[in-house]
C-alpha positions as a Markdown table, in Angstrom:
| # | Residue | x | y | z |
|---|---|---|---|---|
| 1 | Unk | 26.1 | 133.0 | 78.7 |
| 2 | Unk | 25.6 | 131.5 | 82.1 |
| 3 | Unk | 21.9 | 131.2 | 82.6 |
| 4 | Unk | 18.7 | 130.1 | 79.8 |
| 5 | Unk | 17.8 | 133.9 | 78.8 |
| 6 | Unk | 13.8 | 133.9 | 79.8 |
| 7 | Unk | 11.6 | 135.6 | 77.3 |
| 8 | Unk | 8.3 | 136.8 | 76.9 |
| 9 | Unk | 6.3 | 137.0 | 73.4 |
| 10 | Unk | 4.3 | 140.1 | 72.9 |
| 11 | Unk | 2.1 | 139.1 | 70.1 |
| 12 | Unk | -2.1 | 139.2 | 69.5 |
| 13 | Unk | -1.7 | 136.4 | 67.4 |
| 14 | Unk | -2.0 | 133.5 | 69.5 |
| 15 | Unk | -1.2 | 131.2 | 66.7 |
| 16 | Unk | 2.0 | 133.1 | 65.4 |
| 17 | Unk | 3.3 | 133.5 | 69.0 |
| 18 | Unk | 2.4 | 129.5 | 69.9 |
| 19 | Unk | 5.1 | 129.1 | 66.5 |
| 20 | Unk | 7.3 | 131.5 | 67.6 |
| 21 | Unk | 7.7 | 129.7 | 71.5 |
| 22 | Unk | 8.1 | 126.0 | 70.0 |
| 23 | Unk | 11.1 | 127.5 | 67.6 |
| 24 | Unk | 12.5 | 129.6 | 71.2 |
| 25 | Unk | 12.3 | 126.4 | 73.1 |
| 26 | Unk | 14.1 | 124.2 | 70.2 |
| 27 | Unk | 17.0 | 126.7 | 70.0 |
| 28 | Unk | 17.4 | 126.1 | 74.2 |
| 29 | Unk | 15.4 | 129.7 | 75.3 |
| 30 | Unk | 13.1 | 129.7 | 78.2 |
| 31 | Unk | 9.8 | 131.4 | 77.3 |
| 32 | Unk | 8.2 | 132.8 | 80.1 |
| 33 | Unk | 4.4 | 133.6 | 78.5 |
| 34 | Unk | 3.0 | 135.4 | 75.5 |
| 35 | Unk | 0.8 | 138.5 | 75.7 |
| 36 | Unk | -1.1 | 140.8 | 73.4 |
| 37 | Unk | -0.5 | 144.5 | 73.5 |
| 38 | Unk | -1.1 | 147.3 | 75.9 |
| 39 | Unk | -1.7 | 146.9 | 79.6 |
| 40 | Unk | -1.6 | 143.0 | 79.4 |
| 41 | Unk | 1.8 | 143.6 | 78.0 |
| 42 | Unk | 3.7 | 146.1 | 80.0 |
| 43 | Unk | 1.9 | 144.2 | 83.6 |
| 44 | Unk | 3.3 | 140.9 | 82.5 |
| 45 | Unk | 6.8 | 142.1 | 81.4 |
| 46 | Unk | 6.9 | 144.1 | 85.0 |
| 47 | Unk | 5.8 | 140.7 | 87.0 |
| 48 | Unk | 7.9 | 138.3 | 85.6 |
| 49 | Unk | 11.2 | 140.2 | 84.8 |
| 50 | Unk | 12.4 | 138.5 | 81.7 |
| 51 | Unk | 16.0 | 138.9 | 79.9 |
| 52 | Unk | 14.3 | 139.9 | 76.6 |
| 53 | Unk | 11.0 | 141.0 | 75.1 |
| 54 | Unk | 10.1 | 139.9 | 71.3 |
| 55 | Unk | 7.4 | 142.0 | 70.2 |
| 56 | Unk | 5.5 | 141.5 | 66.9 |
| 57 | Unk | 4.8 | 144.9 | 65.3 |
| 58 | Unk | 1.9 | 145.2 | 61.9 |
| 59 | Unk | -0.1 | 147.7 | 60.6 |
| 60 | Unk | -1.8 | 150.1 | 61.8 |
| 61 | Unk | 1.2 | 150.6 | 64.0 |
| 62 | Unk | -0.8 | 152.4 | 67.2 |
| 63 | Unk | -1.1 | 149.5 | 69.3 |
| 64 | Unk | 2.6 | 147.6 | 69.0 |
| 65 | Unk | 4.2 | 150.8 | 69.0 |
| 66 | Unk | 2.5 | 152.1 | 72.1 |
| 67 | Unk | 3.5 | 149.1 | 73.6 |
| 68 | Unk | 7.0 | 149.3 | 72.7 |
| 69 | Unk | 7.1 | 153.1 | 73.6 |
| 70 | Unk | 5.8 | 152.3 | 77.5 |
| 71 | Unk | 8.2 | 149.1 | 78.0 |
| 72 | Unk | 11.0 | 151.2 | 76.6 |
| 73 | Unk | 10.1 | 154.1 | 79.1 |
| 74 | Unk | 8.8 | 151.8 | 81.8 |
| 75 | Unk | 11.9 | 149.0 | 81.9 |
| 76 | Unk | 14.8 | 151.0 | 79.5 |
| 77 | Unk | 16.9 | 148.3 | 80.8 |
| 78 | Unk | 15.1 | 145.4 | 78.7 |
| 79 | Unk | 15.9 | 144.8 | 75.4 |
| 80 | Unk | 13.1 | 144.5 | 72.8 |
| 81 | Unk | 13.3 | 142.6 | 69.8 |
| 82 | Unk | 10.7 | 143.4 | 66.8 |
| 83 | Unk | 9.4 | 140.9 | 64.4 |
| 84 | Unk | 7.0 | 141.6 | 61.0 |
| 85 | Unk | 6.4 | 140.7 | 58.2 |
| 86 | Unk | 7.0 | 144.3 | 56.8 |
| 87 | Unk | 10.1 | 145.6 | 55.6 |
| 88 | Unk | 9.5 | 149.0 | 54.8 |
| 89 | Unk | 11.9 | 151.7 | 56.1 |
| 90 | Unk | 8.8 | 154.3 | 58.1 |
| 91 | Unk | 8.0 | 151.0 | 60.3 |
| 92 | Unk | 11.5 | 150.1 | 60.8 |
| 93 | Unk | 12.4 | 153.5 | 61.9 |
| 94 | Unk | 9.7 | 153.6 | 64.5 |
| 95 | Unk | 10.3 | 150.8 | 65.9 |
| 96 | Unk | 14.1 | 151.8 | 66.3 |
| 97 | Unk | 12.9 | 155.1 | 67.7 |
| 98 | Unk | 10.6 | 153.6 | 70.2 |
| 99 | Unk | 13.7 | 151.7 | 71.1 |
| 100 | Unk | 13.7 | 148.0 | 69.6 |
| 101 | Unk | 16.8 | 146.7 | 70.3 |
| 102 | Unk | 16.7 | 145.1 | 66.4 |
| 103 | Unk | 14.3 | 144.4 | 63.9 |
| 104 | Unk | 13.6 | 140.9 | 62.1 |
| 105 | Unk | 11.8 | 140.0 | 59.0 |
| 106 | Unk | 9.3 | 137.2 | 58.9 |
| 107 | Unk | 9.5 | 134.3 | 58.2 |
| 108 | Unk | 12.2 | 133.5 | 61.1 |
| 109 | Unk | 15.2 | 131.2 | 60.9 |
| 110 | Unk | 16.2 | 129.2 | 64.1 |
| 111 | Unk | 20.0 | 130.7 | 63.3 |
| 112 | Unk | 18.8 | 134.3 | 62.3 |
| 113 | Unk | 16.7 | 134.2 | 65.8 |
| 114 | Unk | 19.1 | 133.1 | 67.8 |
| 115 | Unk | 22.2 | 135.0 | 66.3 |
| 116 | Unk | 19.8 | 138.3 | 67.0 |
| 117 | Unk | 18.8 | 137.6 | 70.4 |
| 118 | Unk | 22.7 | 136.6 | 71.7 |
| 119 | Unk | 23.8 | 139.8 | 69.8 |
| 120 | Unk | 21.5 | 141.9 | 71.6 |
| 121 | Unk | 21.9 | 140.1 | 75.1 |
| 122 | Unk | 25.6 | 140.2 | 75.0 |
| 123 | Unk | 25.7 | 143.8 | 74.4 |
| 124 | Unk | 23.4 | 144.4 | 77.1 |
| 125 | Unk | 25.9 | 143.0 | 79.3 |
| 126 | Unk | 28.2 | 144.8 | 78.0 |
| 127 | Unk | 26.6 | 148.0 | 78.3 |
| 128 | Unk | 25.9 | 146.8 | 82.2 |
| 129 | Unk | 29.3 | 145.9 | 82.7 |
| 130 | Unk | 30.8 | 149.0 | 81.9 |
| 131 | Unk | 28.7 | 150.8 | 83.6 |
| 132 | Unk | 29.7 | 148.8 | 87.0 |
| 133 | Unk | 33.4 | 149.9 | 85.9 |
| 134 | Unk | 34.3 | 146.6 | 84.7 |
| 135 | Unk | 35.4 | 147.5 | 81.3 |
| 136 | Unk | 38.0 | 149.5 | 80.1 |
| 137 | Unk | 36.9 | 152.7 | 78.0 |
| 138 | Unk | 35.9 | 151.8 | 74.1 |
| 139 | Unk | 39.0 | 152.9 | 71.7 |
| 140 | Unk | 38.1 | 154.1 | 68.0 |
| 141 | Unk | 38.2 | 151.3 | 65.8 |
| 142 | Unk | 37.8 | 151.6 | 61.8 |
| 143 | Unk | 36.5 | 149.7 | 59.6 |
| 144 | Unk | 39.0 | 146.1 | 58.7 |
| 145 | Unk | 38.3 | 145.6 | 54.8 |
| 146 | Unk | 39.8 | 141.9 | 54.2 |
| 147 | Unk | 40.1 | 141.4 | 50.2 |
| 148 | Unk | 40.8 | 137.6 | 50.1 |
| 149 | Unk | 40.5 | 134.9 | 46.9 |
| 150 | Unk | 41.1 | 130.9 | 47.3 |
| 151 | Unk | 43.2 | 131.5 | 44.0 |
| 152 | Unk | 46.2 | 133.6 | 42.9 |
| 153 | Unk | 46.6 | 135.4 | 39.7 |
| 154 | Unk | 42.6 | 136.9 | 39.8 |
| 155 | Unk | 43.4 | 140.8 | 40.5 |
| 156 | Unk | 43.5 | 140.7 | 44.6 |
| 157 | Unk | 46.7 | 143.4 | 44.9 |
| 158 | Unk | 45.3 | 145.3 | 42.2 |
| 159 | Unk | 41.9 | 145.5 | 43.6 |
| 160 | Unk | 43.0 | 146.0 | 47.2 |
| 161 | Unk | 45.5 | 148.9 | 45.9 |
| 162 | Unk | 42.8 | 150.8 | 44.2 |
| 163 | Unk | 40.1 | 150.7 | 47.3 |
| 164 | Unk | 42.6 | 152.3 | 49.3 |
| 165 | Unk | 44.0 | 154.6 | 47.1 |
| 166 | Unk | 40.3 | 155.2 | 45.9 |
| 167 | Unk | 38.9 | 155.4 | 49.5 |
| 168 | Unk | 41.8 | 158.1 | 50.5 |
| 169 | Unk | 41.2 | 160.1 | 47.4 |
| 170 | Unk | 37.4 | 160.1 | 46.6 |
| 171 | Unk | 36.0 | 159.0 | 49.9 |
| 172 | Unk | 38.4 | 161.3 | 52.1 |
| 173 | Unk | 39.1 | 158.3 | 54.7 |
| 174 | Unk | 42.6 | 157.7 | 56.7 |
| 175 | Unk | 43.4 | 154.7 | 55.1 |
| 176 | Unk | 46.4 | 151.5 | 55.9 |
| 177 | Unk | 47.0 | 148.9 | 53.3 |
| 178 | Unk | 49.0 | 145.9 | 54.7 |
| 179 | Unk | 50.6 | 143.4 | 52.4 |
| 180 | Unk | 50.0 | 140.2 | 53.8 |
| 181 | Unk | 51.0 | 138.2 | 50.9 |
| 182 | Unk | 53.3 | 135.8 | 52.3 |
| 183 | Unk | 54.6 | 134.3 | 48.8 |
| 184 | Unk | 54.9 | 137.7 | 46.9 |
| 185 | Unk | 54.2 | 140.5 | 48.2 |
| 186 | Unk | 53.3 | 142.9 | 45.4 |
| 187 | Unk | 52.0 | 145.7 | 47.1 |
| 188 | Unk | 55.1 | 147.9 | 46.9 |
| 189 | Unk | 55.7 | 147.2 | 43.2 |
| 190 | Unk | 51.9 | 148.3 | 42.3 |
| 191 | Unk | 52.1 | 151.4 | 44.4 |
| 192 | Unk | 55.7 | 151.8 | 43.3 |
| 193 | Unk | 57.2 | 152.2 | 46.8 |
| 194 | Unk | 60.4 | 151.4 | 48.5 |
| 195 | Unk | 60.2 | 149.0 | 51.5 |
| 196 | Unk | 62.7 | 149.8 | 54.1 |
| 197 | Unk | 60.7 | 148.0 | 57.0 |
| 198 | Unk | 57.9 | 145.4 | 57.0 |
| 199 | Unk | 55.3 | 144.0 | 58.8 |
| 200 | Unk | 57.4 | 141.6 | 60.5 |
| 201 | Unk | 59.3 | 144.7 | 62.0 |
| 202 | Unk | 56.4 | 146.3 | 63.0 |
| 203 | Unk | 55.1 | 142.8 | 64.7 |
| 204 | Unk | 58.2 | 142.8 | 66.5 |
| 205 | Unk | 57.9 | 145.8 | 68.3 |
| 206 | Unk | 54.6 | 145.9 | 68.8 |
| 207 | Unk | 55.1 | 146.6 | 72.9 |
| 208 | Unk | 56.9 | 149.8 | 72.0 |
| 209 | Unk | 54.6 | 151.3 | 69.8 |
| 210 | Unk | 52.6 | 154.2 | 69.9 |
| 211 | Unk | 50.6 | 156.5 | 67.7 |
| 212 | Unk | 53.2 | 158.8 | 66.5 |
| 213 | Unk | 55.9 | 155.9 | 66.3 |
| 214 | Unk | 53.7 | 153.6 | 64.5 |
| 215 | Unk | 54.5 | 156.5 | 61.8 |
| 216 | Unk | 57.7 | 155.1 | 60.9 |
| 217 | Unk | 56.7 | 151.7 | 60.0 |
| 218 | Unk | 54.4 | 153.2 | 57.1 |
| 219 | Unk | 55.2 | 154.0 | 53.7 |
| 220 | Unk | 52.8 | 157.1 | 52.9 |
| 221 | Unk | 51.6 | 157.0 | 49.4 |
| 222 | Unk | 51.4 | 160.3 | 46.9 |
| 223 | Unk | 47.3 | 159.2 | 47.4 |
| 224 | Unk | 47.7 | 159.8 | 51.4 |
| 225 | Unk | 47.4 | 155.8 | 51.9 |
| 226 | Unk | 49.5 | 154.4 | 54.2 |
| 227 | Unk | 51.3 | 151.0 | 53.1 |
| 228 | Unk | 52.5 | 148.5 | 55.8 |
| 229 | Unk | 54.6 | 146.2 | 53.1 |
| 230 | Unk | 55.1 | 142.7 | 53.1 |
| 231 | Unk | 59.0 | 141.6 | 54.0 |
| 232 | Unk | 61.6 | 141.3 | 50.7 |
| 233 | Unk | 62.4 | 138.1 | 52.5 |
| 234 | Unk | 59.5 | 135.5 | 52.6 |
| 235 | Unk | 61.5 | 134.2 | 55.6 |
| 236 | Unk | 60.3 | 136.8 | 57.9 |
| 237 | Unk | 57.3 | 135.5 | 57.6 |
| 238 | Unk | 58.4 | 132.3 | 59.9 |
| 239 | Unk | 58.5 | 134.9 | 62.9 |
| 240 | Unk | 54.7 | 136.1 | 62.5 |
| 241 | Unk | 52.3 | 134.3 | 64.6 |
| 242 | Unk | 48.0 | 135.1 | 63.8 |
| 243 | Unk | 48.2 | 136.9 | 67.7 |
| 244 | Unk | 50.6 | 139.0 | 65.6 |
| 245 | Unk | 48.5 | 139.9 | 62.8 |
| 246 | Unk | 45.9 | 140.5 | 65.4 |
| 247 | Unk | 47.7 | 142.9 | 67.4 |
| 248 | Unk | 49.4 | 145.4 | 64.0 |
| 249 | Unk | 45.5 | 145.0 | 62.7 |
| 250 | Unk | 44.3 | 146.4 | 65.5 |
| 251 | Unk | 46.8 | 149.2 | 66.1 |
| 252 | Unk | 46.3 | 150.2 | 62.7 |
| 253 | Unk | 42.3 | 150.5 | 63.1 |
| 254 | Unk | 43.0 | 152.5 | 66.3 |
| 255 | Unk | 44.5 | 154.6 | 63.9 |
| 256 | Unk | 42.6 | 154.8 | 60.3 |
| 257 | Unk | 39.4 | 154.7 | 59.0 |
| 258 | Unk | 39.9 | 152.0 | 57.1 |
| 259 | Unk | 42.8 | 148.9 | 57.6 |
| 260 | Unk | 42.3 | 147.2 | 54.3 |
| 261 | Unk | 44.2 | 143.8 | 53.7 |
| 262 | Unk | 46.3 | 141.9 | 50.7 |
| 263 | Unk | 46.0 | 138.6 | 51.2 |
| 264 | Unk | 47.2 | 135.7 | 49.3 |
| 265 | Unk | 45.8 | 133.1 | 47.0 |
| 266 | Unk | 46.4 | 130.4 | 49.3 |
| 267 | Unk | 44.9 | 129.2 | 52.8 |
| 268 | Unk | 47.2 | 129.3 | 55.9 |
| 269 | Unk | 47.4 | 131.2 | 59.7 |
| 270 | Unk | 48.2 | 134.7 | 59.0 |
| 271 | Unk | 45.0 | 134.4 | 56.0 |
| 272 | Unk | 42.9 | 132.6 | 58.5 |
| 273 | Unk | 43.7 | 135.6 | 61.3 |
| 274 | Unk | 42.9 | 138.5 | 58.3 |
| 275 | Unk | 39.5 | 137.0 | 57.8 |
| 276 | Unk | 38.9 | 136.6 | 61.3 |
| 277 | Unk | 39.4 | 140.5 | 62.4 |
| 278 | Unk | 37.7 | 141.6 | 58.7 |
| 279 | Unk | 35.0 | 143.9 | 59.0 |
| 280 | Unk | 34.1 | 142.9 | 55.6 |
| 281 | Unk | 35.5 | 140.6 | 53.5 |
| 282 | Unk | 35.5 | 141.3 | 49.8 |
| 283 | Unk | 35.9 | 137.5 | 47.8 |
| 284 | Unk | 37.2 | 137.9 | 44.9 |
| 285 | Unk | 36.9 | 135.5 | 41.9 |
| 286 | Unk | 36.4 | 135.6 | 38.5 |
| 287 | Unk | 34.8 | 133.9 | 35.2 |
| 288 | Unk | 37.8 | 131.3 | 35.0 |
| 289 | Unk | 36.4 | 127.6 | 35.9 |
| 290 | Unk | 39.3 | 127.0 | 38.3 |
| 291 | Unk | 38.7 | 130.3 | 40.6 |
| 292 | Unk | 35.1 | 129.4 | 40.4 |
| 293 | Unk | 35.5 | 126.1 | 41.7 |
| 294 | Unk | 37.9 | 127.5 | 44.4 |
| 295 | Unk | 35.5 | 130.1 | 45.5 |
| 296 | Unk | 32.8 | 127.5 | 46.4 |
| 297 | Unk | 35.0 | 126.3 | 48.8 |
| 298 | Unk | 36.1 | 129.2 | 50.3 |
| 299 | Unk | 32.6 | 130.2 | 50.5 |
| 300 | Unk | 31.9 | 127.2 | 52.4 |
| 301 | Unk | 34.3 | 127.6 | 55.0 |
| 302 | Unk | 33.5 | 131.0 | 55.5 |
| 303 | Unk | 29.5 | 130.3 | 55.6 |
| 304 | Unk | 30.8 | 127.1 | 57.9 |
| 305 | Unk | 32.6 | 129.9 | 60.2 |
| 306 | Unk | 30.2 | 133.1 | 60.4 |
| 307 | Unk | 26.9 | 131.6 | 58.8 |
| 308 | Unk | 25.3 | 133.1 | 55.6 |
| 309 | Unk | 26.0 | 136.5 | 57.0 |
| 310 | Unk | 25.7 | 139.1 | 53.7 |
| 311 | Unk | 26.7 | 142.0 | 55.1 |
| 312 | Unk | 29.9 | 140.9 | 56.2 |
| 313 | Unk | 31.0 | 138.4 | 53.0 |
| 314 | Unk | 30.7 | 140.2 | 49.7 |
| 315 | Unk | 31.2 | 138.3 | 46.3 |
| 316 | Unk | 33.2 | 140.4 | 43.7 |
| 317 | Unk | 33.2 | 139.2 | 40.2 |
| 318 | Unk | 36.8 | 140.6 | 38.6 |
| 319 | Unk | 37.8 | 140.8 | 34.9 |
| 320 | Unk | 33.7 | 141.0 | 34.4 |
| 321 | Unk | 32.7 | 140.2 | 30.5 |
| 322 | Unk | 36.0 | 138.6 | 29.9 |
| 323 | Unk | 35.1 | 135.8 | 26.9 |
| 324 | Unk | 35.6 | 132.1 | 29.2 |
| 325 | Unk | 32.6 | 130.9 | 27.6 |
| 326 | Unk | 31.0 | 130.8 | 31.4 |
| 327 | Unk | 28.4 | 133.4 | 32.4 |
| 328 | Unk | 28.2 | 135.8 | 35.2 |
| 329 | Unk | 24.5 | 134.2 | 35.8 |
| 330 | Unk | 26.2 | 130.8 | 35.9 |
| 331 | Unk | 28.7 | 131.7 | 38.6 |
| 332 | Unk | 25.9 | 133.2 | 40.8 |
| 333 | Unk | 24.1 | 130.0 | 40.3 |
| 334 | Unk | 26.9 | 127.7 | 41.0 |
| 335 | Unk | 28.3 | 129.9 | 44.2 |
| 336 | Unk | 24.7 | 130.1 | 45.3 |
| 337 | Unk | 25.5 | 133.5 | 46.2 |
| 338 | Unk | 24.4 | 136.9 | 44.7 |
| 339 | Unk | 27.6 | 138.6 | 43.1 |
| 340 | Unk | 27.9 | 142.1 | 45.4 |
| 341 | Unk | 29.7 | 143.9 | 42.4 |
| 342 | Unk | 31.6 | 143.5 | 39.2 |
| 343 | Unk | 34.8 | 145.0 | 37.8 |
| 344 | Unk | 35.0 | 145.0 | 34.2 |
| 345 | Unk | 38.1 | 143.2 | 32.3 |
| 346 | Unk | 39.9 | 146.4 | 31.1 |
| 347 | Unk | 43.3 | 146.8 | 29.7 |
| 348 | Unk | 44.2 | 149.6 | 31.0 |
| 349 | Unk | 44.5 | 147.9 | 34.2 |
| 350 | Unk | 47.4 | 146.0 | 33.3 |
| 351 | Unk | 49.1 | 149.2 | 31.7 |
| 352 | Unk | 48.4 | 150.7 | 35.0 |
| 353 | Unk | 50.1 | 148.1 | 37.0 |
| 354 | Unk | 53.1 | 147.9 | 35.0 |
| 355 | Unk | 53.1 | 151.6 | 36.0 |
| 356 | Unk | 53.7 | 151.4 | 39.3 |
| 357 | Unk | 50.4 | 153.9 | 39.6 |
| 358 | Unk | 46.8 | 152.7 | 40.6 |
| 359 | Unk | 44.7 | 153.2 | 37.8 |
| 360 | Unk | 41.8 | 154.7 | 39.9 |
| 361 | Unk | 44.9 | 157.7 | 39.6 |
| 362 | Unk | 46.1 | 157.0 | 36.2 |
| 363 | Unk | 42.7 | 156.7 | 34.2 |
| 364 | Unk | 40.6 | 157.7 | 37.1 |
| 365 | Unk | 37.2 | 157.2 | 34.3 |
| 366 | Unk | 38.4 | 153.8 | 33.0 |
| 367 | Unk | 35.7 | 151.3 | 33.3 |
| 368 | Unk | 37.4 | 149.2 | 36.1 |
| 369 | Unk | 38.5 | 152.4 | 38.0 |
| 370 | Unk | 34.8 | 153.9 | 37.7 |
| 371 | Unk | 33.9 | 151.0 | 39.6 |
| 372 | Unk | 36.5 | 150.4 | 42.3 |
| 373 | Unk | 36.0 | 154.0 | 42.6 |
| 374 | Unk | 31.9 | 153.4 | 43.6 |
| 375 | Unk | 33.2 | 150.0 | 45.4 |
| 376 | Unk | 35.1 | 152.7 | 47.8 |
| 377 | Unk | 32.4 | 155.1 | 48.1 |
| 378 | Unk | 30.1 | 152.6 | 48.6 |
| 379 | Unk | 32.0 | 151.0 | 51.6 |
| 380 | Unk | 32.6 | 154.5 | 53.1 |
| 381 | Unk | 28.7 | 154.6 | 53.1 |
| 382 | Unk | 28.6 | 157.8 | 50.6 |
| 383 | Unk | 25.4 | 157.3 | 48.2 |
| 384 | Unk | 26.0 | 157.8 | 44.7 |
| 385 | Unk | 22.7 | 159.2 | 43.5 |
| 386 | Unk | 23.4 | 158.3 | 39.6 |
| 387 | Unk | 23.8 | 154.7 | 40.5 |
| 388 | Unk | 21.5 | 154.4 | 42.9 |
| 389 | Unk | 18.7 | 155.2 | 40.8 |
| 390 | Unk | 19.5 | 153.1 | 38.2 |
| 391 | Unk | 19.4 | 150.5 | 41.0 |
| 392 | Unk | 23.6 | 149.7 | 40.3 |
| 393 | Unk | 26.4 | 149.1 | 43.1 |
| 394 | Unk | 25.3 | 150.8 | 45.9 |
| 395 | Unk | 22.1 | 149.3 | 45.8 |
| 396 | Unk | 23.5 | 146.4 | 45.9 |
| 397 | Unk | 25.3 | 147.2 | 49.0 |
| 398 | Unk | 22.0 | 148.3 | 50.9 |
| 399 | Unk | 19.4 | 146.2 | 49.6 |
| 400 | Unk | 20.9 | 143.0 | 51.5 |
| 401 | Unk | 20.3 | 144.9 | 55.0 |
| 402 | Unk | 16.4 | 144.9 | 54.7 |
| 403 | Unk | 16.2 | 141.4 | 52.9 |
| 404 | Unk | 16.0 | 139.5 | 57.1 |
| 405 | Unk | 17.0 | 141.7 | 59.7 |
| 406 | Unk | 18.1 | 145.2 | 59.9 |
């Protein structure tokens, strides 16, 4: 961003707002002045023309929301962000409706403030630039599911098999699944398919695809999925560049709801470009010492590259209950990260894989399917009541959006 984004503070606390400007001015904002609410507000936002409004909004609600309402209606232009110390879902949703721009929990981070106020600046310019005609028209994109693990051997290809199958079959998504397992490649063996072209193909000739011939690169699955495999010769894999992976990931999300991604238990370019485009990215790990202690440090790289961000990295716990002699409360402890889900150890899985056939479709009420089957409902944003209530997996997905920010 060019220029300091100038801000204004709309808050009758003086003391909270004084705070709130120091922690602005250390993270390299300009703050313009502070007001209370009402008609001090709205002239002082009109005179001074800032880049962005944060607005502190408590109960009884009247007052800030007035406020908002009028400099939504009077500047619709200038992005508002809301701050409280309340979390609850009727004050978030008025503040959305009166049209905050995003809504953050007290008490504020320097990182969490700053990460919401460039998100909401650059797609302001965004929105400003396309409306000058400067950018091209949006393309559908779906949703990049990137299952990843800093070890191999912990269940990735079984669990990324399963999501897709289980998001095509139960969730009713379009789905791809690309082996990008550039040791192994195991992807066609689970799913029991024949690989007559690859990726690497496919990254090849890229510039002559289109929708309907991106169709013969695909494997389609009895489940609908759609399997991009990994080459039968892990020399192909010399040709394939991360602007490659970049490109057939993002054809493929032009395409289908959901792209999700096999990656291998190992750390190199093509893995570093499939976390990089992931939507989400699903960590897998399980009780055994050595994936634990590989996990932390894949955690830390990832925290390193796109902060403690919750939503995006999701820890799964695979082979769940399986008798290492650690527990699942010592692996949240020692990741010093909440566990998103966990998949049971069930033996059935194996017998499944052996199979050639997903167990999600062989023993679709297994333990382990039952919950890569909520895993898939869960990331296609269907609610399953049962669980919910008993406060299981897809509580687990939504209570991290109202822990900071929303």
């Amino acid at each position: 961003m060019a220029k300091v984004p100038r801000v204004i503070i709309i808050d009758p606390d003086r003391e909270s707002a004084v705070e709130l400007q120091k922690m602005l001015q250390l993270i390299g904002f300009e703050v313009l002045a502070s007001a209370g609410y009402g008609v001090e507000a709205f002239t002082l936002a009109l005179q001074l023309r800032p880049d962005l409004v944060l607005l502190r909004v408590e109960e009884p609600l009247v007052r800030p929301i007035q406020t908002l309402v009028k400099l939504n209606d009077g500047m619709p232009d200038l992005p508002i962000i809301v701050y409280s110390t309340e979390a609850n879902i009727r004050l978030m949703r008025q503040s959305m409706v009166g049209g905050a721009s995003d809504y953050l929990q007290e008490p504020l981070t320097e990182e969490e403030l700053e990460a919401s106020i460039l998100r909401v600046l650059e797609r302001k310019e965004r929105e400003m630039a396309r409306r000058r005609g400067e950018l091209e028209d949006p393309v559908p994109q779906g949703t990049i599911v990137t299952v990843f693990g800093a070890k191999g051997g912990i269940g990735k290809t079984t669990i990324a098999s399963n999501l897709a199958v289980a998001l095509a079959m139960d969730a009713h998504q379009t789905v791809a699944l690309v082996d990008m397992d550039t040791r192994f490649g195991d992807v066609a063996i689970t799913m029991d398919i024949p690989v007559e072209r690859s990726i690497a193909d496919l990254a090849r000739n890229l510039h002559n695809i289109d929708r309907v011939t991106l169709r013969d690169y695909l494997v389609e699955h009895e489940s609908g999925v759609r399997i991009l495999p990994a080459p039968t010769r892990p020399s192909d894999w010399r040709n394939l560049t991360a602007a490659h992976i970049r490109d057939v990931v993002d054809v493929l999300a032009q395409t289908h709801d959901f792209v999700v991604l096999d990656t291998p238990g190992t750390f190199n370019e093509i893995v570093a470009a499939a976390i990089e485009v992931g939507t989400i990215i699903l960590l897998i790990t399980t009780l055994d010492m050595a994936s634990i202690k590989d996990t932390v440090l894949a955690l830390e790289m990832l925290h390193e590259r796109f902060g403690n961000d919750e939503e995006r990295i999701k820890v799964i716990l695979n082979r769940a209950g399986m008798d290492t002699g650690v527990k699942e409360k010592d692996v949240e402890r020692t990741l010093d990260s909440p566990l998103w889900w966990k998949i049971p150890q069930d033996i059935d899985v194996m017998k499944a894989g052996q199979l050639g056939r997903p167990i999600v479709m062989s023993r679709p009420n297994s333990k382990a399917a039952v919950e890569m089957r909520e895993i898939a409902r869960a990331l296609a944003g269907i609610r399953n009541r049962n669980r919910a209530a008993k406060g299981g997996g897809l509580g687990r997905l939504i209570r991290p959006l109202f822990k900071r920010s929303a």
